[in-house]
DNA sequence: GAGACTTGGTCTATATTGGAGACCAGGCCG
DNA sequence: CGGCCTGGTCTCCAATATAGACCAAGTCTC
């Protein structure tokens, strides 16, 4: 079947394709959540991000932010004050991706009930079949 | 700050919120890729999926499909023929999510070049700073 | 001037996860 | 009877995530 991709040659389904690599790095809980938070709340410092994306460890926060920075989605600005102040914000490329992630977050918030219900049903049918 | 979520009380940023749990499970490479593949190509059997989503191991394929099935996004149909034939396809809920994932795949395919370029630049600036 | 406290991390130890590949059940073919 | 097919599962090992201690620089307290 015809692929509908815009960019010739690039295909996230192909393991060897550079775009798969990019996809794999971004298709991760913390990356998407950080993108969403920076998009929604604007620039934030390290500790603010840790508070807005509840549950992220400092290590993952550092690591994920570095990845996003490396990918040209996020800008890291160090203000050499004291105590140190490091601010992160989205570059245009980051915003353009974040815009596409927002609908997913909304979908999840709207449909979590259905999902949870399906899970309960599934677990009842499978897990508790013959305890 | 006002959250723009449609569903009262649900917020993917809150670690304890059920929607975060749902988000975390779906915001993963294989789940998204499977959703995309089933959306684009329609129903497929186990081995077809393994071929269309290149690089996925049988273990992860099984595990991810089970998760999606449990969440009410995917339907698993066993045809008790010989050799066995197991077909997976998207339920309406799955399609509605997949539709929102498609733009991300397109973004990645369109913008991978920029990302790759940013990476090269970043690595040149940081990695090779003072070898 | 000694401690304690701040921010933005890093490092270590442990638990969880992912991937590679062996193995398995059931039915057909030869 | 042995081997092949599918759609898994199981085991082992490597990689990754998480928790939490630790650190540097400077400022504030006492």
mmCIF file of C-alpha atoms (C1' of nucleotides) in Angstrom:
data_model
loop_
_atom_site.group_PDB
_atom_site.id
_atom_site.type_symbol
_atom_site.label_atom_id
_atom_site.label_comp_id
_atom_site.label_asym_id
_atom_site.label_seq_id
_atom_site.Cartn_x
_atom_site.Cartn_y
_atom_site.Cartn_z
ATOM 1 C CA UNK A 1 0.000 0.000 0.000
ATOM 2 C CA UNK A 2 1.152 3.511 -0.708
ATOM 3 C CA UNK A 3 2.944 5.154 2.129
ATOM 4 C CA UNK A 4 1.648 8.614 2.845
ATOM 5 C CA UNK A 5 4.897 10.059 4.048
ATOM 6 C CA UNK A 6 5.852 13.500 2.819
ATOM 7 C CA UNK A 7 9.561 13.059 2.863
ATOM 8 C CA UNK A 8 10.923 10.789 0.161
ATOM 9 C CA UNK A 9 13.042 7.929 1.472
ATOM 10 C CA UNK A 10 12.316 8.517 5.132
ATOM 11 C CA UNK A 11 10.168 5.943 6.866
ATOM 12 C CA UNK A 12 9.778 5.418 10.591
ATOM 13 C CA UNK A 13 8.898 1.775 10.010
ATOM 14 C CA UNK A 14 12.315 0.957 8.600
ATOM 15 C CA UNK A 15 14.726 0.010 11.331
ATOM 16 C CA UNK A 16 17.754 1.321 9.502
ATOM 17 C CA UNK A 17 16.224 4.673 8.571
ATOM 18 C CA UNK A 18 17.538 7.759 10.349
ATOM 19 C CA UNK A 19 13.969 8.836 10.967
ATOM 20 C CA UNK A 20 13.334 5.662 12.968
ATOM 21 C CA UNK A 21 16.204 6.578 15.198
ATOM 22 C CA UNK A 22 14.794 10.043 15.708
ATOM 23 C CA UNK A 23 11.332 8.628 16.286
ATOM 24 C CA UNK A 24 12.588 6.118 18.827
ATOM 25 C CA UNK A 25 14.306 8.801 20.821
ATOM 26 C CA UNK A 26 11.312 11.103 20.927
ATOM 27 C CA UNK A 27 8.649 8.433 21.404
ATOM 28 C CA UNK A 28 9.311 8.198 25.070
ATOM 29 C CA UNK A 29 7.363 9.232 28.114
ATOM 30 C CA UNK A 30 9.743 11.854 29.457
ATOM 31 C CA UNK A 31 10.620 13.481 26.145
ATOM 32 C CA UNK A 32 6.985 13.957 25.258
ATOM 33 C CA UNK A 33 6.050 15.167 28.708
ATOM 34 C CA UNK A 34 8.908 17.673 28.742
ATOM 35 C CA UNK A 35 7.970 18.935 25.309
ATOM 36 C CA UNK A 36 4.388 19.349 26.472
ATOM 37 C CA UNK A 37 5.368 21.134 29.638
ATOM 38 C CA UNK A 38 7.725 23.553 27.927
ATOM 39 C CA UNK A 39 5.112 24.185 25.272
ATOM 40 C CA UNK A 40 2.334 24.814 27.746
ATOM 41 C CA UNK A 41 4.168 26.705 30.467
ATOM 42 C CA UNK A 42 6.987 28.283 28.490
ATOM 43 C CA UNK A 43 10.580 28.507 29.669
ATOM 44 C CA UNK A 44 11.358 26.848 32.942
ATOM 45 C CA UNK A 45 14.416 26.172 34.997
ATOM 46 C CA UNK A 46 15.650 22.742 35.900
ATOM 47 C CA UNK A 47 13.894 22.507 39.228
ATOM 48 C CA UNK A 48 10.674 23.946 37.828
ATOM 49 C CA UNK A 49 10.609 21.267 35.183
ATOM 50 C CA UNK A 50 11.145 18.650 37.807
ATOM 51 C CA UNK A 51 8.125 19.978 39.632
ATOM 52 C CA UNK A 52 5.920 20.394 36.572
ATOM 53 C CA UNK A 53 6.666 16.951 35.175
ATOM 54 C CA UNK A 54 5.911 15.115 38.366
ATOM 55 C CA UNK A 55 7.855 11.947 38.966
ATOM 56 C CA UNK A 56 10.829 12.510 36.723
ATOM 57 C CA UNK A 57 14.160 11.837 38.401
ATOM 58 C CA UNK A 58 16.973 14.345 38.148
ATOM 59 C CA UNK A 59 18.991 11.904 36.133
ATOM 60 C CA UNK A 60 16.278 11.325 33.543
ATOM 61 C CA UNK A 61 15.505 15.016 33.470
ATOM 62 C CA UNK A 62 19.117 15.888 32.685
ATOM 63 C CA UNK A 63 19.464 13.083 30.209
ATOM 64 C CA UNK A 64 16.214 13.769 28.376
ATOM 65 C CA UNK A 65 16.811 17.510 28.242
ATOM 66 C CA UNK A 66 20.272 16.907 26.818
ATOM 67 C CA UNK A 67 18.768 14.715 24.148
ATOM 68 C CA UNK A 68 16.192 17.336 23.228
ATOM 69 C CA UNK A 69 18.854 20.004 23.226
ATOM 70 C CA UNK A 70 21.069 17.909 21.013
ATOM 71 C CA UNK A 71 18.186 17.386 18.630
ATOM 72 C CA UNK A 72 17.669 21.115 18.283
ATOM 73 C CA UNK A 73 14.276 21.151 19.994
ATOM 74 C CA UNK A 74 15.214 22.772 23.274
ATOM 75 C CA UNK A 75 17.535 25.599 24.223
ATOM 76 C CA UNK A 76 19.505 25.551 27.432
ATOM 77 C CA UNK A 77 20.564 28.895 28.825
ATOM 78 C CA UNK A 78 22.903 29.191 31.772
ATOM 79 C CA UNK A 79 22.727 32.364 33.795
ATOM 80 C CA UNK A 80 25.983 32.450 35.703
ATOM 81 C CA UNK A 81 24.398 33.907 38.768
ATOM 82 C CA UNK A 82 24.508 32.585 42.210
ATOM 83 C CA UNK A 83 22.885 30.290 42.931
ATOM 84 C CA UNK A 84 23.157 29.059 39.346
ATOM 85 C CA UNK A 85 20.102 29.505 37.163
ATOM 86 C CA UNK A 86 19.633 27.320 34.114
ATOM 87 C CA UNK A 87 16.635 27.949 31.918
ATOM 88 C CA UNK A 88 15.195 25.685 29.274
ATOM 89 C CA UNK A 89 12.817 26.677 26.504
ATOM 90 C CA UNK A 90 11.568 25.350 23.198
ATOM 91 C CA UNK A 91 13.082 26.329 19.904
ATOM 92 C CA UNK A 92 10.699 26.684 16.933
ATOM 93 C CA UNK A 93 11.374 23.097 15.905
ATOM 94 C CA UNK A 94 10.408 21.985 19.395
ATOM 95 C CA UNK A 95 7.194 23.968 19.318
ATOM 96 C CA UNK A 96 6.225 22.493 15.977
ATOM 97 C CA UNK A 97 6.603 18.993 17.379
ATOM 98 C CA UNK A 98 4.930 19.836 20.683
ATOM 99 C CA UNK A 99 1.882 21.091 18.807
ATOM 100 C CA UNK A 100 1.477 17.642 17.367
ATOM 101 C CA UNK A 101 1.876 16.007 20.744
ATOM 102 C CA UNK A 102 -0.803 18.075 22.433
ATOM 103 C CA UNK A 103 -3.680 16.198 20.742
ATOM 104 C CA UNK A 104 -2.304 12.958 22.124
ATOM 105 C CA UNK A 105 -2.237 14.293 25.656
ATOM 106 C CA UNK A 106 -5.790 15.481 25.187
ATOM 107 C CA UNK A 107 -6.809 12.126 23.786
ATOM 108 C CA UNK A 108 -5.349 10.409 26.823
ATOM 109 C CA UNK A 109 -7.096 12.750 29.215
ATOM 110 C CA UNK A 110 -10.384 12.295 27.404
ATOM 111 C CA UNK A 111 -10.165 8.571 26.908
ATOM 112 C CA UNK A 112 -8.415 7.302 29.989
ATOM 113 C CA UNK A 113 -11.744 6.275 31.417
ATOM 114 C CA UNK A 114 -12.464 4.042 28.448
ATOM 115 C CA UNK A 115 -8.981 2.581 28.611
ATOM 116 C CA UNK A 116 -9.219 1.920 32.318
ATOM 117 C CA UNK A 117 -12.575 0.296 31.820
ATOM 118 C CA UNK A 118 -11.231 -1.892 29.036
ATOM 119 C CA UNK A 119 -8.380 -2.918 31.288
ATOM 120 C CA UNK A 120 -10.694 -3.938 34.085
ATOM 121 C CA UNK A 121 -12.747 -5.963 31.668
ATOM 122 C CA UNK A 122 -9.685 -7.585 30.151
ATOM 123 C CA UNK A 123 -8.244 -8.448 33.517
ATOM 124 C CA UNK A 124 -11.516 -9.905 34.658
ATOM 125 C CA UNK A 125 -11.792 -12.044 31.550
ATOM 126 C CA UNK A 126 -8.180 -13.210 31.446
ATOM 127 C CA UNK A 127 -6.488 -12.871 34.798
ATOM 128 C CA UNK A 128 -9.281 -14.119 37.002
ATOM 129 C CA UNK A 129 -10.391 -16.845 34.656
ATOM 130 C CA UNK A 130 -9.730 -19.762 36.969
ATOM 131 C CA UNK A 131 -8.127 -18.599 40.154
ATOM 132 C CA UNK B 1 -1.857 28.384 34.844
ATOM 133 C CA UNK B 2 -5.048 27.153 33.306
ATOM 134 C CA UNK B 3 -4.730 23.666 31.942
ATOM 135 C CA UNK B 4 -6.366 23.241 28.592
ATOM 136 C CA UNK B 5 -7.419 19.687 29.170
ATOM 137 C CA UNK B 6 -10.942 18.729 28.262
ATOM 138 C CA UNK B 7 -11.438 16.183 30.936
ATOM 139 C CA UNK B 8 -11.856 17.588 34.417
ATOM 140 C CA UNK B 9 -9.433 16.182 36.986
ATOM 141 C CA UNK B 10 -7.301 14.262 34.521
ATOM 142 C CA UNK B 11 -3.794 15.535 33.958
ATOM 143 C CA UNK B 12 -0.915 13.671 32.363
ATOM 144 C CA UNK B 13 1.554 15.806 34.303
ATOM 145 C CA UNK B 14 0.420 14.460 37.643
ATOM 146 C CA UNK B 15 2.297 11.324 38.559
ATOM 147 C CA UNK B 16 -0.571 9.848 40.535
ATOM 148 C CA UNK B 17 -3.235 10.495 37.909
ATOM 149 C CA UNK B 18 -4.635 7.495 36.047
ATOM 150 C CA UNK B 19 -4.152 9.345 32.789
ATOM 151 C CA UNK B 20 -0.416 9.569 33.438
ATOM 152 C CA UNK B 21 -0.319 5.832 33.752
ATOM 153 C CA UNK B 22 -2.151 5.456 30.450
ATOM 154 C CA UNK B 23 0.074 8.040 28.827
ATOM 155 C CA UNK B 24 3.226 6.345 30.049
ATOM 156 C CA UNK B 25 2.156 3.039 28.611
ATOM 157 C CA UNK B 26 1.283 4.428 25.209
ATOM 158 C CA UNK B 27 4.156 6.891 24.915
ATOM 159 C CA UNK B 28 6.546 4.222 23.848
ATOM 160 C CA UNK B 29 8.247 3.423 20.589
ATOM 161 C CA UNK B 30 6.650 0.062 19.911
ATOM 162 C CA UNK B 31 3.129 0.968 20.960
ATOM 163 C CA UNK B 32 3.078 3.993 18.700
ATOM 164 C CA UNK B 33 4.673 2.157 15.802
ATOM 165 C CA UNK B 34 2.189 -0.713 16.090
ATOM 166 C CA UNK B 35 -0.714 1.694 16.247
ATOM 167 C CA UNK B 36 0.593 3.438 13.150
ATOM 168 C CA UNK B 37 1.115 0.221 11.262
ATOM 169 C CA UNK B 38 -2.307 -1.189 12.058
ATOM 170 C CA UNK B 39 -3.858 2.149 11.168
ATOM 171 C CA UNK B 40 -2.048 2.429 7.883
ATOM 172 C CA UNK B 41 -2.084 -1.153 6.681
ATOM 173 C CA UNK B 42 -5.181 -2.462 8.417
ATOM 174 C CA UNK B 43 -5.440 -5.850 10.059
ATOM 175 C CA UNK B 44 -2.297 -7.924 10.116
ATOM 176 C CA UNK B 45 -1.226 -11.187 11.586
ATOM 177 C CA UNK B 46 1.541 -11.562 14.105
ATOM 178 C CA UNK B 47 4.297 -12.274 11.611
ATOM 179 C CA UNK B 48 3.129 -9.528 9.281
ATOM 180 C CA UNK B 49 3.375 -7.025 12.077
ATOM 181 C CA UNK B 50 6.831 -8.219 12.864
ATOM 182 C CA UNK B 51 7.778 -7.568 9.284
ATOM 183 C CA UNK B 52 6.018 -4.212 8.960
ATOM 184 C CA UNK B 53 7.420 -2.819 12.194
ATOM 185 C CA UNK B 54 10.986 -3.674 11.404
ATOM 186 C CA UNK B 55 13.206 -4.449 14.338
ATOM 187 C CA UNK B 56 10.632 -5.412 16.925
ATOM 188 C CA UNK B 57 11.403 -8.644 18.748
ATOM 189 C CA UNK B 58 8.751 -11.306 19.192
ATOM 190 C CA UNK B 59 8.796 -10.703 22.893
ATOM 191 C CA UNK B 60 8.127 -6.987 22.621
ATOM 192 C CA UNK B 61 5.596 -7.562 19.874
ATOM 193 C CA UNK B 62 3.591 -9.950 22.031
ATOM 194 C CA UNK B 63 3.936 -7.799 25.098
ATOM 195 C CA UNK B 64 3.019 -4.538 23.386
ATOM 196 C CA UNK B 65 0.085 -6.045 21.522
ATOM 197 C CA UNK B 66 -1.236 -7.492 24.781
ATOM 198 C CA UNK B 67 -1.018 -4.076 26.346
ATOM 199 C CA UNK B 68 -2.896 -2.464 23.487
ATOM 200 C CA UNK B 69 -5.467 -5.223 23.561
ATOM 201 C CA UNK B 70 -5.915 -4.819 27.272
ATOM 202 C CA UNK B 71 -6.377 -1.089 26.805
ATOM 203 C CA UNK B 72 -9.187 -1.674 24.330
ATOM 204 C CA UNK B 73 -7.287 -0.275 21.346
ATOM 205 C CA UNK B 74 -6.552 -3.473 19.473
ATOM 206 C CA UNK B 75 -8.549 -6.616 18.806
ATOM 207 C CA UNK B 76 -6.906 -10.020 18.657
ATOM 208 C CA UNK B 77 -8.691 -12.658 16.638
ATOM 209 C CA UNK B 78 -7.569 -16.259 16.606
ATOM 210 C CA UNK B 79 -8.532 -18.309 13.583
ATOM 211 C CA UNK B 80 -8.222 -21.890 14.734
ATOM 212 C CA UNK B 81 -6.965 -23.065 11.397
ATOM 213 C CA UNK B 82 -3.862 -24.930 10.682
ATOM 214 C CA UNK B 83 -1.302 -23.510 10.774
ATOM 215 C CA UNK B 84 -2.714 -21.105 13.379
ATOM 216 C CA UNK B 85 -3.661 -17.657 12.170
ATOM 217 C CA UNK B 86 -3.902 -14.776 14.611
ATOM 218 C CA UNK B 87 -5.040 -11.434 13.296
ATOM 219 C CA UNK B 88 -4.759 -8.058 14.965
ATOM 220 C CA UNK B 89 -6.704 -4.953 14.059
ATOM 221 C CA UNK B 90 -7.590 -1.605 15.558
ATOM 222 C CA UNK B 91 -10.812 -0.970 17.403
ATOM 223 C CA UNK B 92 -12.410 2.473 16.966
ATOM 224 C CA UNK B 93 -10.644 3.736 20.081
ATOM 225 C CA UNK B 94 -7.350 2.621 18.590
ATOM 226 C CA UNK B 95 -8.047 4.373 15.302
ATOM 227 C CA UNK B 96 -8.927 7.589 17.087
ATOM 228 C CA UNK B 97 -5.586 7.540 18.860
ATOM 229 C CA UNK B 98 -3.648 6.449 15.790
ATOM 230 C CA UNK B 99 -5.042 9.420 13.878
ATOM 231 C CA UNK B 100 -3.386 11.674 16.402
ATOM 232 C CA UNK B 101 -0.101 9.817 16.151
ATOM 233 C CA UNK B 102 0.141 10.077 12.379
ATOM 234 C CA UNK B 103 1.096 13.774 12.435
ATOM 235 C CA UNK B 104 4.001 12.940 14.707
ATOM 236 C CA UNK B 105 5.313 10.285 12.349
ATOM 237 C CA UNK B 106 5.009 12.782 9.519
ATOM 238 C CA UNK B 107 6.773 15.432 11.556
ATOM 239 C CA UNK B 108 9.611 13.038 12.206
ATOM 240 C CA UNK B 109 9.901 12.086 8.559
ATOM 241 C CA UNK B 110 9.846 15.725 7.512
ATOM 242 C CA UNK B 111 12.171 17.034 10.173
ATOM 243 C CA UNK B 112 14.670 14.267 10.706
ATOM 244 C CA UNK B 113 17.129 16.119 8.552
ATOM 245 C CA UNK B 114 16.992 19.162 10.795
ATOM 246 C CA UNK B 115 17.320 16.999 13.875
ATOM 247 C CA UNK B 116 20.257 15.100 12.475
ATOM 248 C CA UNK B 117 21.919 18.340 11.526
ATOM 249 C CA UNK B 118 21.362 19.757 14.992
ATOM 250 C CA UNK B 119 22.903 16.623 16.445
ATOM 251 C CA UNK B 120 25.998 16.907 14.334
ATOM 252 C CA UNK B 121 26.389 20.517 15.336
ATOM 253 C CA UNK B 122 25.832 19.751 18.993
ATOM 254 C CA UNK B 123 28.304 16.899 18.964
ATOM 255 C CA UNK B 124 30.890 19.023 17.215
ATOM 256 C CA UNK B 125 30.483 21.802 19.752
ATOM 257 C CA UNK B 126 30.400 19.643 22.860
ATOM 258 C CA UNK B 127 31.974 16.273 22.238
ATOM 259 C CA UNK B 128 34.987 17.476 20.296
ATOM 260 C CA UNK B 129 35.537 20.585 22.351
ATOM 261 C CA UNK B 130 38.964 19.736 23.680
ATOM 262 C CA UNK B 131 39.975 16.278 22.654
ATOM 263 C "C1'" DG C 1 35.253 31.937 60.051
ATOM 264 C "C1'" DA C 2 32.492 27.398 60.411
ATOM 265 C "C1'" DG C 3 28.374 25.457 59.074
ATOM 266 C "C1'" DA C 4 24.392 25.105 56.622
ATOM 267 C "C1'" DC C 5 21.715 26.049 52.556
ATOM 268 C "C1'" DT C 6 20.880 27.034 47.686
ATOM 269 C "C1'" DT C 7 20.908 25.232 42.502
ATOM 270 C "C1'" DG C 8 22.004 22.143 39.023
ATOM 271 C "C1'" DG C 9 23.770 18.655 38.387
ATOM 272 C "C1'" DT C 10 26.830 13.789 38.676
ATOM 273 C "C1'" DC C 11 27.828 9.140 40.548
ATOM 274 C "C1'" DT C 12 26.674 4.696 42.443
ATOM 275 C "C1'" DA C 13 23.909 0.836 43.520
ATOM 276 C "C1'" DT C 14 19.905 -1.689 42.578
ATOM 277 C "C1'" DA C 15 15.690 -2.948 40.081
ATOM 278 C "C1'" DT C 16 13.440 -3.176 35.933
ATOM 279 C "C1'" DT C 17 13.384 -3.667 31.141
ATOM 280 C "C1'" DG C 18 14.726 -4.969 26.385
ATOM 281 C "C1'" DG C 19 16.740 -8.014 23.018
ATOM 282 C "C1'" DA C 20 18.652 -12.615 21.125
ATOM 283 C "C1'" DG C 21 17.731 -16.852 20.660
ATOM 284 C "C1'" DA C 22 16.264 -21.513 22.381
ATOM 285 C "C1'" DC C 23 12.264 -24.029 23.066
ATOM 286 C "C1'" DC C 24 7.292 -25.601 22.647
ATOM 287 C "C1'" DA C 25 2.380 -27.220 20.981
ATOM 288 C "C1'" DG C 26 -0.456 -28.673 17.433
ATOM 289 C "C1'" DG C 27 -1.465 -30.070 12.971
ATOM 290 C "C1'" DC C 28 -0.014 -31.333 8.105
ATOM 291 C "C1'" DC C 29 3.314 -33.417 4.746
ATOM 292 C "C1'" DG C 30 6.298 -36.742 3.181
ATOM 293 C "C1'" DC D 1 8.319 -40.987 12.358
ATOM 294 C "C1'" DG D 2 10.718 -36.737 11.628
ATOM 295 C "C1'" DG D 3 10.461 -32.225 10.271
ATOM 296 C "C1'" DC D 4 8.098 -27.923 8.998
ATOM 297 C "C1'" DC D 5 4.735 -24.198 9.767
ATOM 298 C "C1'" DT D 6 2.734 -20.502 13.024
ATOM 299 C "C1'" DG D 7 2.462 -17.968 17.150
ATOM 300 C "C1'" DG D 8 3.949 -17.691 20.771
ATOM 301 C "C1'" DT D 9 6.803 -18.482 25.677
ATOM 302 C "C1'" DC D 10 11.075 -18.956 28.470
ATOM 303 C "C1'" DT D 11 15.744 -18.045 29.710
ATOM 304 C "C1'" DC D 12 19.709 -15.540 29.881
ATOM 305 C "C1'" DC D 13 22.296 -11.340 29.446
ATOM 306 C "C1'" DA D 14 22.964 -6.462 28.554
ATOM 307 C "C1'" DA D 15 21.157 -1.993 28.861
ATOM 308 C "C1'" DT D 16 18.412 1.233 31.037
ATOM 309 C "C1'" DA D 17 15.597 3.565 34.812
ATOM 310 C "C1'" DT D 18 15.154 4.879 39.449
ATOM 311 C "C1'" DA D 19 16.504 6.188 44.141
ATOM 312 C "C1'" DG D 20 19.366 8.452 46.647
ATOM 313 C "C1'" DA D 21 24.048 9.976 48.125
ATOM 314 C "C1'" DC D 22 27.344 13.247 46.910
ATOM 315 C "C1'" DC D 23 29.530 17.625 44.905
ATOM 316 C "C1'" DA D 24 30.988 22.658 43.651
ATOM 317 C "C1'" DA D 25 30.309 27.496 44.131
ATOM 318 C "C1'" DG D 26 28.711 31.074 46.445
ATOM 319 C "C1'" DT D 27 25.857 33.258 49.989
ATOM 320 C "C1'" DC D 28 23.738 33.669 54.593
ATOM 321 C "C1'" DT D 29 23.732 32.749 59.466
ATOM 322 C "C1'" DC D 30 25.704 32.895 63.681
#
